[in-house]
Coordinates of C-alpha atoms and ligand atoms in Angstrom, one line a residue:
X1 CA -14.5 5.4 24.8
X2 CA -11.7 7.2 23.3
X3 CA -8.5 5.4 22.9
X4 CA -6.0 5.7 26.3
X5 CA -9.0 7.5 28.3
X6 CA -7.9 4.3 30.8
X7 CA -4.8 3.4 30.7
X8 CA -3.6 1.1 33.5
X9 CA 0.0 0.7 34.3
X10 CA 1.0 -2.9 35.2
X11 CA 4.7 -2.4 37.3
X12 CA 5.3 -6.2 36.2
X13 CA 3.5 -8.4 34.1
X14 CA 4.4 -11.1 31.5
X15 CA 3.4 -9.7 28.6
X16 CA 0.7 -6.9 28.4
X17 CA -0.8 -8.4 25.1
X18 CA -1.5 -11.7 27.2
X19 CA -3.0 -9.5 29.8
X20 CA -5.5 -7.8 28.0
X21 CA -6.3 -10.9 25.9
X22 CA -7.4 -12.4 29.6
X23 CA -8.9 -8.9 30.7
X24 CA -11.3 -9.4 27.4
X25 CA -11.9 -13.0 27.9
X26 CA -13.1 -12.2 31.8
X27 CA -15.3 -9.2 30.3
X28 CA -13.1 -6.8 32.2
X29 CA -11.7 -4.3 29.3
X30 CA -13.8 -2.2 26.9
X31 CA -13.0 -0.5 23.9
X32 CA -10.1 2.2 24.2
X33 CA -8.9 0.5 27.0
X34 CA -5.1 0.5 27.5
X35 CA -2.3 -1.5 29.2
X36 CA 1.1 0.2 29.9
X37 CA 4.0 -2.0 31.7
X38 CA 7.3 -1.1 33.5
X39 CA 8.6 -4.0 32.7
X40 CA 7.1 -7.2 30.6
X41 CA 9.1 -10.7 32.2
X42 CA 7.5 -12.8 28.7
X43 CA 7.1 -9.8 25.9
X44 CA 6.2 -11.6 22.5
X45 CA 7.5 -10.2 19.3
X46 CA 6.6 -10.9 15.6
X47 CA 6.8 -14.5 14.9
X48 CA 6.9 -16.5 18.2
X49 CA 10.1 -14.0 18.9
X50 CA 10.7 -12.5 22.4
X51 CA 10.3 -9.0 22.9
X52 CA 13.0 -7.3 25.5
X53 CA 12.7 -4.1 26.9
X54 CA 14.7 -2.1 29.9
X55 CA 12.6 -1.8 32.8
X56 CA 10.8 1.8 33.4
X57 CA 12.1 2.9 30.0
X58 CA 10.1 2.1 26.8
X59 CA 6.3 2.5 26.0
X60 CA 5.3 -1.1 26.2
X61 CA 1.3 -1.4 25.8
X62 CA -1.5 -2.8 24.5
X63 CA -4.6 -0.9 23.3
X64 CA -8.2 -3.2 23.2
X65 CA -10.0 -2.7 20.1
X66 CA -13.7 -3.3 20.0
X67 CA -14.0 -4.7 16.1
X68 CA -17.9 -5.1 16.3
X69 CA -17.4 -7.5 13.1
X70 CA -15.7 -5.1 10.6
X71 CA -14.6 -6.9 7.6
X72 CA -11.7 -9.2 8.3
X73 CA -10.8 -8.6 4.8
X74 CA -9.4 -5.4 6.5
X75 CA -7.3 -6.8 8.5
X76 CA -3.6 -5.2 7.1
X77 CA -5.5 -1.9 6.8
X78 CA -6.2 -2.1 10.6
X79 CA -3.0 -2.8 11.2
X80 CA -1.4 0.0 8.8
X81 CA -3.4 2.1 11.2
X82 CA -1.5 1.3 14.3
X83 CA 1.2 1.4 12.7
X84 CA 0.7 5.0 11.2
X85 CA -0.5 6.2 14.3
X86 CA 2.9 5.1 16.0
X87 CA 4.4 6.4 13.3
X88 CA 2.8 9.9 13.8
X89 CA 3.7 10.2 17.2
X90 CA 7.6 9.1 16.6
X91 CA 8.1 11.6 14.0
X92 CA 6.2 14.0 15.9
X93 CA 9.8 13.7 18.0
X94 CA 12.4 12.2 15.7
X95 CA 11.3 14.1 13.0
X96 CA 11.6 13.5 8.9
X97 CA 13.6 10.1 9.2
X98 CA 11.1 8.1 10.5
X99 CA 9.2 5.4 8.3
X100 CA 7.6 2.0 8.3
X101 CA 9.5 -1.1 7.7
X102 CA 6.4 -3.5 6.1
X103 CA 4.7 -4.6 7.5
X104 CA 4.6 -2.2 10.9
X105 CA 8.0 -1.9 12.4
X106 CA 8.4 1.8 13.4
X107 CA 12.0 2.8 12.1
X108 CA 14.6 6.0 12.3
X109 CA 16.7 5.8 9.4
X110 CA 17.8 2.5 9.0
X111 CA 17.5 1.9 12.6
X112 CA 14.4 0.0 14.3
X113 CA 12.6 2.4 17.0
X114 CA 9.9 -0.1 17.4
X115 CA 7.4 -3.3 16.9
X116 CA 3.7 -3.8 16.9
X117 CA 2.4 -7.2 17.4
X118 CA -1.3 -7.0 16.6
X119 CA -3.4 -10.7 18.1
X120 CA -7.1 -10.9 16.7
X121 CA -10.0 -12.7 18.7
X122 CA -12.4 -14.1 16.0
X123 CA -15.5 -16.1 16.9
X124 CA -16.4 -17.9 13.7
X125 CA -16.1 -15.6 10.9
X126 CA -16.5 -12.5 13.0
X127 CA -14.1 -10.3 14.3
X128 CA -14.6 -9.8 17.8
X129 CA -11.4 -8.0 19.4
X130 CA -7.9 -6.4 18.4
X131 CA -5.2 -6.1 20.6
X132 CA -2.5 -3.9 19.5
X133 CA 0.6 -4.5 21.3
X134 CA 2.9 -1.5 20.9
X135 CA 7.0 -1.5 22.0
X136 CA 8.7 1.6 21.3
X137 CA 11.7 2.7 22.8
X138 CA 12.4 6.0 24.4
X139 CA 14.7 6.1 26.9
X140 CA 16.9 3.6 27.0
X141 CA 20.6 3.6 25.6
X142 CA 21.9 0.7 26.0
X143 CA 21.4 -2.3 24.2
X144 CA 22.6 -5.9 24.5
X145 CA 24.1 -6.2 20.5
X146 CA 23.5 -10.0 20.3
X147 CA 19.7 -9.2 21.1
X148 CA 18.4 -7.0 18.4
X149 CA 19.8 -5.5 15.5
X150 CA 20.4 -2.1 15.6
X151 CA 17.9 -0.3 17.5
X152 CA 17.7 3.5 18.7
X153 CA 15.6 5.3 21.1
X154 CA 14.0 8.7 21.2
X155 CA 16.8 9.6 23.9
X156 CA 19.2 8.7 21.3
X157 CA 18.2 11.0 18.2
X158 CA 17.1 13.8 20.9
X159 CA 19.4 13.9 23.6
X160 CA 16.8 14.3 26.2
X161 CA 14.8 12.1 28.4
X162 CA 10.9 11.4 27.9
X163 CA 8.1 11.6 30.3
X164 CA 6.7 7.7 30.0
X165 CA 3.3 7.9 30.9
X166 CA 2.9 11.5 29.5
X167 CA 4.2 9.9 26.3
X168 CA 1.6 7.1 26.2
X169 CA -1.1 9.5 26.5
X170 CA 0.0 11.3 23.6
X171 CA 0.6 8.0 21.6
X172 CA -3.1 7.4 22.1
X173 CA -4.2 10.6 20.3
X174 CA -2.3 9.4 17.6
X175 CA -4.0 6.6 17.6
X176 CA -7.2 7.6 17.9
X177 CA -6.9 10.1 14.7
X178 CA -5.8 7.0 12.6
X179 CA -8.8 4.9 14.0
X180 CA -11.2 7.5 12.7
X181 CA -9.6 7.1 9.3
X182 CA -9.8 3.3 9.3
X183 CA -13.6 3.6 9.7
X184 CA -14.4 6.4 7.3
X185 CA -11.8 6.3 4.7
X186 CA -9.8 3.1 4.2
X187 CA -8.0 3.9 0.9
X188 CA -6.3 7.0 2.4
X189 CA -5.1 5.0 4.7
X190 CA -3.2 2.9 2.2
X191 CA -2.1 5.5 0.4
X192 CA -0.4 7.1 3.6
X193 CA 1.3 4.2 4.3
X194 CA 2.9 3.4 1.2
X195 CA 3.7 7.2 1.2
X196 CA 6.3 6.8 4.7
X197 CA 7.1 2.7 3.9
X198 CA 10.8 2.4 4.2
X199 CA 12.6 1.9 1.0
X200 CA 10.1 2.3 -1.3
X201 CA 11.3 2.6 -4.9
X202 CA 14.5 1.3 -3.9
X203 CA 16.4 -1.8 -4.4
X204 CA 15.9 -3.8 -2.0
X205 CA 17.7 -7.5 -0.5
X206 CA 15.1 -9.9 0.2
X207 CA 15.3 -13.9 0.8
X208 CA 12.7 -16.1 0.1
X209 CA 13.4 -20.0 1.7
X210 CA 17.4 -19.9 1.9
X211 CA 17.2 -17.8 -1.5
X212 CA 19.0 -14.5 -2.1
X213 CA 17.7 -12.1 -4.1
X214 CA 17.5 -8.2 -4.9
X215 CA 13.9 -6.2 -6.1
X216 CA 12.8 -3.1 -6.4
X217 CA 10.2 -2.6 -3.4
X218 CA 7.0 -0.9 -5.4
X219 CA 4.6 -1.0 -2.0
X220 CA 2.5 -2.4 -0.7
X221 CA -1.7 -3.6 -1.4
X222 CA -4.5 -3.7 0.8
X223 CA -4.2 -7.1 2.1
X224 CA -0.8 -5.9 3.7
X225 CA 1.3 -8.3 0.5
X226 CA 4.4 -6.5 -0.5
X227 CA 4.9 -5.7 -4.3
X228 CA 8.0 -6.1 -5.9
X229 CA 9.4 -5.8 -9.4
X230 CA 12.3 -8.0 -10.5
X231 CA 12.0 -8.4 -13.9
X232 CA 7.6 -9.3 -13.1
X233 CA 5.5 -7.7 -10.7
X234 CA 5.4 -10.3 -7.8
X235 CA 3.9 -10.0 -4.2
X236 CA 4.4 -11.8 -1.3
X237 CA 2.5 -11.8 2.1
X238 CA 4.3 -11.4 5.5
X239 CA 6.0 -14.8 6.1
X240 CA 7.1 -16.0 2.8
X241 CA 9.8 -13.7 2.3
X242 CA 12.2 -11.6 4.8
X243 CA 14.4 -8.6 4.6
X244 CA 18.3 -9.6 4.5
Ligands
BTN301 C1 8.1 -6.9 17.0 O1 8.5 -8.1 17.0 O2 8.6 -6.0 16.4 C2 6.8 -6.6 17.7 C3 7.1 -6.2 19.1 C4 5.8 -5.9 20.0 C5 6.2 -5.6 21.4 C6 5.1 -5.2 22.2 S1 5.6 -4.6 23.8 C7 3.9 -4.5 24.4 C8 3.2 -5.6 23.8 N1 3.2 -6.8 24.6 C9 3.9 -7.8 24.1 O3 4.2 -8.9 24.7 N2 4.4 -7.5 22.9 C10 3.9 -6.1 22.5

């Protein structure tokens, strides 16, 4: 099935990655299958943060991913490929300025637009199911400053409101394209994301436990680690070092 050929809209639920996590465990979603929310009560960000979202305004969703045990080895490039294909669809709208903060945030200028949480179901060594929770915002305007640091919307660069739903369908497409690449040609898909990776070639403030430091952001390899040049090449996977 093709990415977003179902897409069911939950009006509440607590988070939509926890719901299709249950739909796959109860053997009710397939491949392609997607869940959209109006409003998640319990959305999970990156590292045990919270996700908030105004109600009716955002694409919140999770697309199931059938991984029929594909090497888990490619695990970053899987995720470089939800996070081009969001990337795709915001410039599509926001046009030039749009990149991707490593590892997957979707950004406008220096401004995040979005998040992707990506939760893997492995069974032993085999990689069983992806879900790809996707949180972009489109519509809303307002946000609480002490929650997230500054964000921006689609309405925001455009000036015009989106059709939600209309928008997710689109999304999928984009999706869909970039899943085709992951399973024919893996080592484009690198390449195109260190091509829009925010910052690249530029100095860069990182902090690595309590330590301050500046780097020169080179890219990024296939197993999603982030290569730097001080005065060495170093790299660092997600987790042991963090933007300032
Ligand atoms: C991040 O921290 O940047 C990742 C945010 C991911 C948010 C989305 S919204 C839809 C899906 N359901 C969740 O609970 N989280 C993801």
């Amino acid at each position: 099935m093709k990415l977003g050929a179902d897409i069911v809209v939950l009006p509440t639920v607590d988070s939509t990655n926890i719901y299709a996590i249950q739909e796959v465990y109860a053997h009710m979603a397939s491949h392609g299958m997607v869940y959209f929310a109006m409003e998640q009560t319990a959305g999970k960000g990156q590292r045990g943060k919270h996700w908030l979202s105004a109600v009716g305004e955002n694409i919140m969703m999770s697309v199931v991913f059938s991984m029929d045990n594909r090497s888990l080895d490619s695990q970053f490039l899987f995720s470089s490929s939800i996070a081009l294909g969001c990337y795709d669809f915001y410039k599509f709208y926001a046009g030039d300025e749009v990149s991707v903060k490593w590892p997957n945030d979707i950004y406008w200028r220096d401004r995040k637009a979005g998040g992707i949480l990506i939760e893997n179901l492995i069974q032993g060594s085999e990689w069983k199911w992806a879900i790809a929770g996707i949180g972009l915002n489109i519509n809303q305007t307002r946000f609480d400053p002490a929650i997230s640091r500054n964000p921006v919307s689609l309405q925001q660069i455009r000036g015009e409101e989106f059709d939600l739903l209309g928008m997710t369908r689109q999304l999928c497409e984009f999706l869909e394209t970039r899943w085709l690449q992951y399973n024919q040609n893996q080592r484009s898909l690198l390449s195109d994301y260190n091509q829009v990776l925010f910052r690249k070639g530029e100095q860069i403030k990182l902090k690595k436990e309590n330590r301050a430091f500046e780097a020169r952001l080179d890219g990024v390899d296939e197993y999603g680690r982030l290569v730097i040049f001080t005065s060495m090449e170093e790299r660092f996977v997600h987790g042991e070092i963090e933007w300032q």
